[in-house]
XYZ file of C-alpha atoms in Angstrom:
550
model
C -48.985 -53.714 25.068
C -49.873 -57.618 26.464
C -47.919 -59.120 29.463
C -44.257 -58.937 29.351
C -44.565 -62.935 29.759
C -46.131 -63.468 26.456
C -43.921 -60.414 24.250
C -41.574 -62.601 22.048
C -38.110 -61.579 21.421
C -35.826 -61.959 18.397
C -32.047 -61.478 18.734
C -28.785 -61.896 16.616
C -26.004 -63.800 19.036
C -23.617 -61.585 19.890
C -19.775 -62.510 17.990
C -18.176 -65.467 19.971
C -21.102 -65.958 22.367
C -21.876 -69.079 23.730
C -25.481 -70.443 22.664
C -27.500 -71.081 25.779
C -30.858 -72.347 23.824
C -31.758 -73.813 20.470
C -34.925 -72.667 19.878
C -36.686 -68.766 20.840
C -39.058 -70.172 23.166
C -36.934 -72.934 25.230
C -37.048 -72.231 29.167
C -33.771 -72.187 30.615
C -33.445 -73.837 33.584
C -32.870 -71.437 36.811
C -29.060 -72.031 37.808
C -28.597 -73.473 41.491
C -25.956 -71.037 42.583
C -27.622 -68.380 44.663
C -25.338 -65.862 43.473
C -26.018 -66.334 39.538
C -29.974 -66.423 40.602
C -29.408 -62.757 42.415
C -27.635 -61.658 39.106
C -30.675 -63.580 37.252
C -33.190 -61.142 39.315
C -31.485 -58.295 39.202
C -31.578 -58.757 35.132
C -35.691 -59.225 35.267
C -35.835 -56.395 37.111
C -34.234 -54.269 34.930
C -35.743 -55.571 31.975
C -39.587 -54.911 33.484
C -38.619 -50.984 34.562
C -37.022 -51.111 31.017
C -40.516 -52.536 28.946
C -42.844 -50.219 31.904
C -41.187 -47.413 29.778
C -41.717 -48.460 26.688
C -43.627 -50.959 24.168
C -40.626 -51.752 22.226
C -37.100 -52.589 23.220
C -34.015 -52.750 19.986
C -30.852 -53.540 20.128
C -28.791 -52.442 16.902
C -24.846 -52.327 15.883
C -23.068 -49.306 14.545
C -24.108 -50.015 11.614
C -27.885 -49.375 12.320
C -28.984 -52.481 11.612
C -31.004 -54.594 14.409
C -29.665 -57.061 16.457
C -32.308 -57.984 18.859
C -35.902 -56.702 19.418
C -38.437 -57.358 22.342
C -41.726 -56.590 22.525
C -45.295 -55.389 21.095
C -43.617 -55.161 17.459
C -46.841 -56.509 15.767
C -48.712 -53.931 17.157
C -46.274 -50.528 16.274
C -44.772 -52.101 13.511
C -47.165 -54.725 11.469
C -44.377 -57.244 11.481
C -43.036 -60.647 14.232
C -40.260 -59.341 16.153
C -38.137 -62.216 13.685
C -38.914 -60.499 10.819
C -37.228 -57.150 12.278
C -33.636 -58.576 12.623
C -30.799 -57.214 10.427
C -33.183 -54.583 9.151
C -31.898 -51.064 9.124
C -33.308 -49.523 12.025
C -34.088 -46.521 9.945
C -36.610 -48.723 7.854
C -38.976 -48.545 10.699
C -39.669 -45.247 10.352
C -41.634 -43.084 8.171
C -39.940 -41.782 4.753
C -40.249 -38.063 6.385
C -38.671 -39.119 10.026
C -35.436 -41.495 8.747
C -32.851 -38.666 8.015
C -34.281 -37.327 11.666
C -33.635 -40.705 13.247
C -30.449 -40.776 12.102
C -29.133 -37.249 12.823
C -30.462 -38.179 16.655
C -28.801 -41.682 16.685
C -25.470 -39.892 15.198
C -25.724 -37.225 18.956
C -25.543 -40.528 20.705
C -21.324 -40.816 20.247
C -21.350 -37.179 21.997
C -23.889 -37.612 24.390
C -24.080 -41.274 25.702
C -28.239 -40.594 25.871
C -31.098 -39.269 23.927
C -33.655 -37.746 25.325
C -37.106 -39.268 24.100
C -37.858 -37.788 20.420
C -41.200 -38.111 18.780
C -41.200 -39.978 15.363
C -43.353 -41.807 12.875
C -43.042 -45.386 12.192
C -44.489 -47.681 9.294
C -47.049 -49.856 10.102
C -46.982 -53.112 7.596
C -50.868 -51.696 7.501
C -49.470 -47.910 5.596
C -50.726 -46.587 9.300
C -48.001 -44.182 10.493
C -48.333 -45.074 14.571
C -46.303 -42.347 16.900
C -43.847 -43.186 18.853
C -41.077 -42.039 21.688
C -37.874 -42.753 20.690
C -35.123 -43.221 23.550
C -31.593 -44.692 23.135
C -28.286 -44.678 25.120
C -24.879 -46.307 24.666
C -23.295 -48.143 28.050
C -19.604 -48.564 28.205
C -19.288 -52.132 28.660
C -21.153 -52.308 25.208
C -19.025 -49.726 23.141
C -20.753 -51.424 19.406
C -24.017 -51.434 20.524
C -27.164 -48.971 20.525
C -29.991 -49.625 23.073
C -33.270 -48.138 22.265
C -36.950 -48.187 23.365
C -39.784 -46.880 21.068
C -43.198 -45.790 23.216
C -46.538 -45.320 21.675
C -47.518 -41.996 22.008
C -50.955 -40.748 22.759
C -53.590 -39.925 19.798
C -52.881 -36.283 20.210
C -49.960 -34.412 20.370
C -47.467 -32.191 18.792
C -47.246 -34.824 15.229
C -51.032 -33.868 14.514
C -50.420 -30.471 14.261
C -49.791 -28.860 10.418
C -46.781 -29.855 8.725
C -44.459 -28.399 5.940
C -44.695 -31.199 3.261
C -40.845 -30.983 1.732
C -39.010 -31.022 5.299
C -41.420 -32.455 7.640
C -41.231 -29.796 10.141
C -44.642 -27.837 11.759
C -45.946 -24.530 9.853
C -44.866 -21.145 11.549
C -48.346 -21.028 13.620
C -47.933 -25.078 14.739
C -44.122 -24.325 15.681
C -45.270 -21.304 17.317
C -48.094 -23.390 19.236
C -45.379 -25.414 20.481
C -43.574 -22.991 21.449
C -46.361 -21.910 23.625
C -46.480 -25.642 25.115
C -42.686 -25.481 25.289
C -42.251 -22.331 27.726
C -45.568 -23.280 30.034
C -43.746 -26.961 30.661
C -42.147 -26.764 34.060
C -40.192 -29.945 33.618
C -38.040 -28.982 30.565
C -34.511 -27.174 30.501
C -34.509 -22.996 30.688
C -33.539 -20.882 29.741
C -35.388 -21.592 26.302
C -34.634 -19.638 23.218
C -36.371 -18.922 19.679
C -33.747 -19.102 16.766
C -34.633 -18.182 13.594
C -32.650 -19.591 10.615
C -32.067 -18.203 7.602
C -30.759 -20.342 4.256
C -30.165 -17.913 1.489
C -30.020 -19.307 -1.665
C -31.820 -22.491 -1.203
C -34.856 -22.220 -3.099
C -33.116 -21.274 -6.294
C -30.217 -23.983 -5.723
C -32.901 -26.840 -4.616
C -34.339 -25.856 -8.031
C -30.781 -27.114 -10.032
C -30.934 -30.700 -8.458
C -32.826 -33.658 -9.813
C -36.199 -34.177 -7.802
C -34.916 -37.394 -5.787
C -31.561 -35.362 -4.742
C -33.980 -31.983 -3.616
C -36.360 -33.948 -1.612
C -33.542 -35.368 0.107
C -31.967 -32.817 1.001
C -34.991 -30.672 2.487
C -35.396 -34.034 4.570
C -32.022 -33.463 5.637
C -32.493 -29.559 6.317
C -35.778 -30.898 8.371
C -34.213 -33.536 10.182
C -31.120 -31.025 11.516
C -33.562 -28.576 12.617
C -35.618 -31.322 14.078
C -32.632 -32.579 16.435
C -31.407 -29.185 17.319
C -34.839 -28.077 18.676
C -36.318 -28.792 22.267
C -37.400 -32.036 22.447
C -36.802 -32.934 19.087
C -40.267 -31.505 17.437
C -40.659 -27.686 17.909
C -38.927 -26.677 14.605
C -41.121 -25.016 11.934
C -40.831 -23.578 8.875
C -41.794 -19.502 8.568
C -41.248 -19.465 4.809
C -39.160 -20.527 1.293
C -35.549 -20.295 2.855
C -36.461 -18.767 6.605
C -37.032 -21.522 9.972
C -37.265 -21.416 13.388
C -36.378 -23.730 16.679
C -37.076 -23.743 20.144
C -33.932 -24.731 21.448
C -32.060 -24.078 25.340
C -28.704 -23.078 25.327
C -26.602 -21.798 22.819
C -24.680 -25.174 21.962
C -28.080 -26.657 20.041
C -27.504 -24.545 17.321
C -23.653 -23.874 17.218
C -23.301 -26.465 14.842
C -26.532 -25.932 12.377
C -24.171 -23.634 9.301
C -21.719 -27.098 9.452
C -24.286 -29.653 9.551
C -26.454 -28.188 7.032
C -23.295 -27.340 4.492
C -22.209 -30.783 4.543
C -26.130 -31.721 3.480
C -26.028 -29.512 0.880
C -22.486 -30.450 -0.292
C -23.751 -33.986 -0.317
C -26.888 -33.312 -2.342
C -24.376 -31.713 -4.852
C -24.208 -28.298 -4.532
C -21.606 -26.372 -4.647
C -19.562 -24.997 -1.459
C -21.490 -21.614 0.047
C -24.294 -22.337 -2.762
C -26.241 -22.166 0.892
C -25.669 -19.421 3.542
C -26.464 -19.884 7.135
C -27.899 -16.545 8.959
C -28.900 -17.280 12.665
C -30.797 -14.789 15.354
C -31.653 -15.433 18.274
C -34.709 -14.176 20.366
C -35.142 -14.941 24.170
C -38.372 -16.125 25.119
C -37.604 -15.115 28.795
C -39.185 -10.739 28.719
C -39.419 -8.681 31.381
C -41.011 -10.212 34.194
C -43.752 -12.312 32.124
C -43.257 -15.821 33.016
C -42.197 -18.759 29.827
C -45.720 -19.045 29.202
C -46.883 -15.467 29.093
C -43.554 -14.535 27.201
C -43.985 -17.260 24.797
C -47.696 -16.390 24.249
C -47.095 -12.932 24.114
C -43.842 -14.144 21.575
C -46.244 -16.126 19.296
C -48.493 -12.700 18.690
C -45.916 -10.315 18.065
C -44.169 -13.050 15.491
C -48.063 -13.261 14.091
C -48.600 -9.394 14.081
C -45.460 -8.668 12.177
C -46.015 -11.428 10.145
C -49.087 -10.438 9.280
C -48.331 -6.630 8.822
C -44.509 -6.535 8.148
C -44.375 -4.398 4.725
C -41.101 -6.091 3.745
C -42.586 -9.238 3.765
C -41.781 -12.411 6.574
C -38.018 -12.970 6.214
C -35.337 -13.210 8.908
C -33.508 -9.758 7.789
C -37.220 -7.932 8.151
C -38.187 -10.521 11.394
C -34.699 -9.492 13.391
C -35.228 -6.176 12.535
C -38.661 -5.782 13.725
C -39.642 -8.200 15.881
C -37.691 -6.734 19.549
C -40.013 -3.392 18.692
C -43.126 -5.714 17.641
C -41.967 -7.907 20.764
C -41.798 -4.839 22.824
C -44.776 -3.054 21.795
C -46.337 -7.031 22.498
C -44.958 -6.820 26.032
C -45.891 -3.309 27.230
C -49.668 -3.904 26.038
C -49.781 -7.008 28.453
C -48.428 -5.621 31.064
C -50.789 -2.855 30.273
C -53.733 -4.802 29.966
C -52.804 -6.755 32.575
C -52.861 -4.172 34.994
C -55.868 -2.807 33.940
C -57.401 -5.948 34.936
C -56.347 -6.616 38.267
C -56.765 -3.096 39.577
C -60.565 -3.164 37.883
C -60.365 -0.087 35.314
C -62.734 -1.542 32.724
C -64.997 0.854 31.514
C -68.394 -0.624 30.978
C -71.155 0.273 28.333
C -74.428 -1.437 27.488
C -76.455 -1.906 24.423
C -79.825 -2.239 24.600
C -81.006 -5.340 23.021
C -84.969 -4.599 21.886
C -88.121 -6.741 20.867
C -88.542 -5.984 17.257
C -92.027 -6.090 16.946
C -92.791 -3.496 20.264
C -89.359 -2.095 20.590
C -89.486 -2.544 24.097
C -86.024 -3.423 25.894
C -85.558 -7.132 26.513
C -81.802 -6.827 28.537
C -78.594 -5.147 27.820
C -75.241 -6.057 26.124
C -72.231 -5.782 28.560
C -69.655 -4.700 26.375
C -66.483 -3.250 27.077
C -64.120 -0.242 26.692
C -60.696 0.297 27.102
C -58.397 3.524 27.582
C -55.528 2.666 25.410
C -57.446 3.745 22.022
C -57.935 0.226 20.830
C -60.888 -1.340 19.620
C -62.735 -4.180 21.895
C -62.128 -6.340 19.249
C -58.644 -6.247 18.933
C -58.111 -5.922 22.559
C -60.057 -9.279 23.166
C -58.532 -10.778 20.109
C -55.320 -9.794 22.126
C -56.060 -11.344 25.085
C -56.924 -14.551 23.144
C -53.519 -14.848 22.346
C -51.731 -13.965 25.304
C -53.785 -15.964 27.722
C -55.352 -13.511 28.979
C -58.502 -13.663 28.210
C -59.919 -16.018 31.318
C -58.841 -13.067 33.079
C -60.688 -10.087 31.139
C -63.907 -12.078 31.021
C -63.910 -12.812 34.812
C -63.089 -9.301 35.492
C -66.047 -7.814 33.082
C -68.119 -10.568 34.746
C -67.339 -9.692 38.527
C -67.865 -5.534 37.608
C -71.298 -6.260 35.558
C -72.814 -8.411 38.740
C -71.540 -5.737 40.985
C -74.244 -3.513 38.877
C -77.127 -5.724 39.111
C -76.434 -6.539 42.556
C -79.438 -5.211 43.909
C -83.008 -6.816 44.148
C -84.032 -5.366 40.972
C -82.950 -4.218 37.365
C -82.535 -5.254 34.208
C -81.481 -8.111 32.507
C -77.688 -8.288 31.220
C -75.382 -10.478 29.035
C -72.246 -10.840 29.520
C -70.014 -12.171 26.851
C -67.723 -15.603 27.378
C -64.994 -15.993 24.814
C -64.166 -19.985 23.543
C -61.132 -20.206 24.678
C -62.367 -19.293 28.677
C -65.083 -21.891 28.178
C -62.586 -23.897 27.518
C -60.685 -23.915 30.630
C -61.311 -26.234 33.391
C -59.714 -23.639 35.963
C -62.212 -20.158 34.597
C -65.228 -23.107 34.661
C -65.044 -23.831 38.370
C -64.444 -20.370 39.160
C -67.517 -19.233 37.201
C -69.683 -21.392 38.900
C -68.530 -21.075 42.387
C -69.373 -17.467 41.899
C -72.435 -18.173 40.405
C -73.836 -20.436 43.030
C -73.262 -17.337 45.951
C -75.521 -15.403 43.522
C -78.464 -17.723 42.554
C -81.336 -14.660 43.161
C -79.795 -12.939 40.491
C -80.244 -15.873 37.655
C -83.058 -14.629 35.768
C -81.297 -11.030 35.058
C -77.695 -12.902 34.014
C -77.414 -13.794 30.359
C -74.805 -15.209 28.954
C -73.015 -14.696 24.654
C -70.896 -17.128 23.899
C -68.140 -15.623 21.504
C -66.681 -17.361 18.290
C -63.277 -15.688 17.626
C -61.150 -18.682 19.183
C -62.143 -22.247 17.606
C -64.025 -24.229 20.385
C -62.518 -27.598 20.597
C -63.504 -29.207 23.442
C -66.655 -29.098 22.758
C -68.037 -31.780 24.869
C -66.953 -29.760 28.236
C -68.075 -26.856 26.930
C -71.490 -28.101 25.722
C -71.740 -29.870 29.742
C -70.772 -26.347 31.250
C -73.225 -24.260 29.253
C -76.164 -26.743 29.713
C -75.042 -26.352 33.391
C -75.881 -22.510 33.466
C -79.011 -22.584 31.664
C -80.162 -25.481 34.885
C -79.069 -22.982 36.855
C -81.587 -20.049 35.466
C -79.081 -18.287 33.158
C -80.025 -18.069 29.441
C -77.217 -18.509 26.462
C -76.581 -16.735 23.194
C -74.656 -18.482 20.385
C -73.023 -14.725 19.225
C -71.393 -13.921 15.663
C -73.450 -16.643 13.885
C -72.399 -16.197 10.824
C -69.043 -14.913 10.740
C -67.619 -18.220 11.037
C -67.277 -21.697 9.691
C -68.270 -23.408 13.110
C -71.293 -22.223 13.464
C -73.707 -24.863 12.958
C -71.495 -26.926 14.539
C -71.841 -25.161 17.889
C -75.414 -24.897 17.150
C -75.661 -28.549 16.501
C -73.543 -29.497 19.836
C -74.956 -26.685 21.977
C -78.491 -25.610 23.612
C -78.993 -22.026 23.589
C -81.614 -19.510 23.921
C -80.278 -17.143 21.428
C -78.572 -16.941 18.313
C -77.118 -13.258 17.118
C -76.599 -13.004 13.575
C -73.580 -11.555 12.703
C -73.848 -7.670 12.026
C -72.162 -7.174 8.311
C -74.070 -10.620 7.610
C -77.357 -9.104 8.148
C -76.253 -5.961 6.418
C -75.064 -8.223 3.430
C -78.894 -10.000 3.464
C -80.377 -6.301 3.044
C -78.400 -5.591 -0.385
C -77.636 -9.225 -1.426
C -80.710 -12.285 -2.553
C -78.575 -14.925 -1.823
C -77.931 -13.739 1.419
C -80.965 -12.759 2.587
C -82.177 -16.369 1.457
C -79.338 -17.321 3.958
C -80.564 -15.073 6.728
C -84.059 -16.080 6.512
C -83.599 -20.017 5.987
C -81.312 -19.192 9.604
C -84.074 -17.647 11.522
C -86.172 -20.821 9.933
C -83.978 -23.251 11.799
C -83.893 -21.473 15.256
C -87.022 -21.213 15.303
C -88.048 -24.765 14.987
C -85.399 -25.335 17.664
C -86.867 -22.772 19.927
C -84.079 -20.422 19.944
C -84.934 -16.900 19.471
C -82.669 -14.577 16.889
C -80.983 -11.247 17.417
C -79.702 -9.230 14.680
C -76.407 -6.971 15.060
C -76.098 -3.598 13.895
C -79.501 -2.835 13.341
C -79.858 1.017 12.863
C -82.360 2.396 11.135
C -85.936 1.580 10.193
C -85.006 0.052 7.257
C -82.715 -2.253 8.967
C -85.444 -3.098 11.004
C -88.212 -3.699 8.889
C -85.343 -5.548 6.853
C -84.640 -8.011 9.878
C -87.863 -8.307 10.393
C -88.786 -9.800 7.235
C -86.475 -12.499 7.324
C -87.402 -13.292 10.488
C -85.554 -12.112 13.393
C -87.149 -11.216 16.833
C -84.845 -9.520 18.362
C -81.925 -6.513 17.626
């Protein structure tokens, strides 16, 4: 936003008042008596805290419509603050966020205050900028609404995946947020899930004209929207079933009124809608808001996922507190496992294809609960507790190659841990009190979480390979991000994905794949290791196409 000194403000006189300029830029003359210039100051100063919190400042009537607006309105808006005056507040916003606006403003007679609440405006431009909205009503202004709108940063909870008809985030974005939610130590507890069920309203959305159903699922949206923790962590699980993160049970009291009057409005019949509301604590055991949420957002996935009745809020309620509890006792599990050092570890030999001699060993790990690695790292991914596991394996692999000699190891890093500022610095700090041992430390870089940062992650990994240690790009194959990562990283190694390979031994096209793979590495000087190489014929198989190493 520029200066407060050059903003430009547009206003509607308020009924009766006195005119104290003729024109929007005049300067008033400062008044001589000392107590109206104290008053005058006191004003300013609460008009700079006001525009140091936010970009825009509205004034608008009961009936929504604006009376006077200050500030960077060409810039969040498209339009001269002039322009804005009379306009339906509502108008500002984004087709998807105006019934939401206007549920929130409507909590303003009950409350006195609203808490900022992320929406979308329209920019004259199409753009859809994001914005904070606050308002509050004062006393000694009983027909007027004051608001501020704050541009919000480039990334946040709006860019995550939305439900088109209602606006609100998919069941894995809500569940995200959730996440986000219970790990911020600033907002209200306790927090709850609530999951919302509206029988009936696919097939009776289906008997209204198209204008009158899109309304109303804005409607549904927007109610769900203002009932949820800061006004954006309500998502949409399926047809007729939602969710909110919500604190207290007074945020949802009201949701089977509010949403029968929308659907009485969009002309359905009475009860053509019924309301069914659970609710689930996000507060377990002693797991903290952010492990219980994590641990929360897997057992909602795993049952989702796996749920034989299919993902509705009769089958959820039923099975979630087991899925939930099974969730729980496998952290805690894990969890314990980890701090008390239990891993079991096993190595695979990694061999030179063309002498079979050893080149270093796999770490890899086991665990005693009868799950596979794979789904107990893929667990730990979702948790959070996978920084944990991979420091652990780390810390019990060096303690076997502590000695002056021995063979070379790798020792696998998941995406997510590479991702985290905190496991970084601890990595290298234990690193650097080990610097003889650099040669004989590997490192596989793991793609079953999405690496997004991937400038940090690309700075950290060129970091250990300065410091002696060489990297493996692992899995390559078995995801879509591969070449990306190959393009942003430098490694030493590339491992192609096991049933890849074994697909290239019974399949032309990809073999072709495969061999135009081990083609690329090796004009960028990174050697290839192929998975699940078992017999001869595997061998001479890999070897063919190209790779070095399995």
């Amino acid at each position: 936003m520029s200066s407060l000194s050059s903003e430009i403000t547009a206003s509607v006189p308020l009924p009766g008042a006195a005119k104290e300029m003729s024109g929007g830029n005049t300067p008033i003359a400062a008044p001589a008596d000392p107590t109206m210039a104290k008053l005058r100051a006191e004003r300013d100063r609460y008009v700079a805290l006001a525009f140091a919190a936010g970009d825009v400042l509205i004034e608008i009537g009961l009936d929504r419509r604006i009376r006077m607006v200050s500030g960077a309105c060409q810039s969040l808006c498209g339009r001269p603050p002039g322009s804005l005056l009379n306009t339906d507040i509502r108008d500002l916003a984004d087709m998807q966020d105006r019934a939401f606006l206007h549920r929130v403003l409507d909590c303003l007679s009950v409350m006195g205050r609203l808490d900022p609440v992320p929406i979308r405006l329209l920019h004259a431009s199409g753009a859809k900028p994001r914005v904070l909205v606050g308002a509050c009503q004062l006393p000694t202004f009983p027909d007027r609404i004051f608001m501020s709108l704050t541009l919000m940063p480039s990334t946040t909870a709006m860019d995550e995946p939305r439900d088109e008809q209602t606006g609100l985030l998919t069941k894995d974005g809500m569940l995200k947020m959730a996440q986000s939610s219970a790990t911020d130590p600033s907002g209200p507890t306790p927090r709850h899930l609530s999951l919302v069920r509206l029988e009936g309203l696919s097939s009776a959305s289906r008997t209204l004209p198209s204008d009158r159903a899109e309304t109303l699922m804005h409607e549904i949206g927007a109610i769900l929207r203002a009932a949820s923790l800061g006004g954006d962590t309500a998502g949409r699980f399926g047809d007729e079933e939602f969710g909110l993160i919500h604190s207290g049970e007074g945020a949802v009291a009201h949701l089977p009124a509010a949403i029968g009057k929308a659907t009485k409005e969009s002309g359905l019949p009475p009860n053509a809608v019924g309301t069914a509301i659970a609710r689930l604590d996000l507060n377990v055991g002693q797991l903290n808001d952010g492990e219980a949420a994590r641990t929360l957002a897997y057992a909602v996935n795993s049952f989702a996922e796996n749920g034989a009745d299919g993902f509705n809020l009769t089958s959820l309620v039923g099975g979630l507190p087991a899925a939930m509890e099974r969730a729980v006792t496998r952290f805690s599990s894990l969890n314990r496992l980890i701090e008390r050092g239990e891993l079991q570890l096993v190595y695979q030999p990694i061999v030179a294809m063309a002498t079979r001699t050893v080149h270093h060993y796999e770490v890899l790990s086991r665990f005693p609960d009868g799950q596979t690695p794979y789904e107990t790292i893929a667990f730990s991914e979702e948790v959070g507790l996978i920084e944990d596991l991979d420091l652990a394996v780390f810390k019990k692999a060096l303690a076997q190659i502590a000695g002056p000699k021995g063979p070379k190891i790798a020792v696998n890093l998941s995406g997510r841990s590479v991702q985290s500022d905190a496991f970084r610095s601890t990595l290298q700090n234990l690193l650097k009190a080990r610097t003889s041992i650099a040669g004989r430390l590997m490192f596989e870089l793991t793609e079953s979480v999405a690496i997004e940062r991937l400038e940090a992650s690309a700075t950290f990994l060129q970091w250990l390979r300065s410091q002696g240690h060489k990297v493996c790009l692992d899995d390559f194959g078995s995801g879509a991000a591969a070449y990306s990562y190959l393009r942003h990283f430098d490694v030493d190694f590339v491992k192609i994905d096991g049933p890849f390979l074994k697909a290239a031994g019974e399949h032309p096209r990809e073999r072709a794949l495969v061999s135009s793979i081990c083609r690329l590495c090796s004009e960028l000087g990174t050697a290839t290791i192929g998975e699940m190489i078992e017999t001869e014929e595997d061998a001479a198989a890999a070897m063919a196409m190209g790779m070095e190493f399995g």
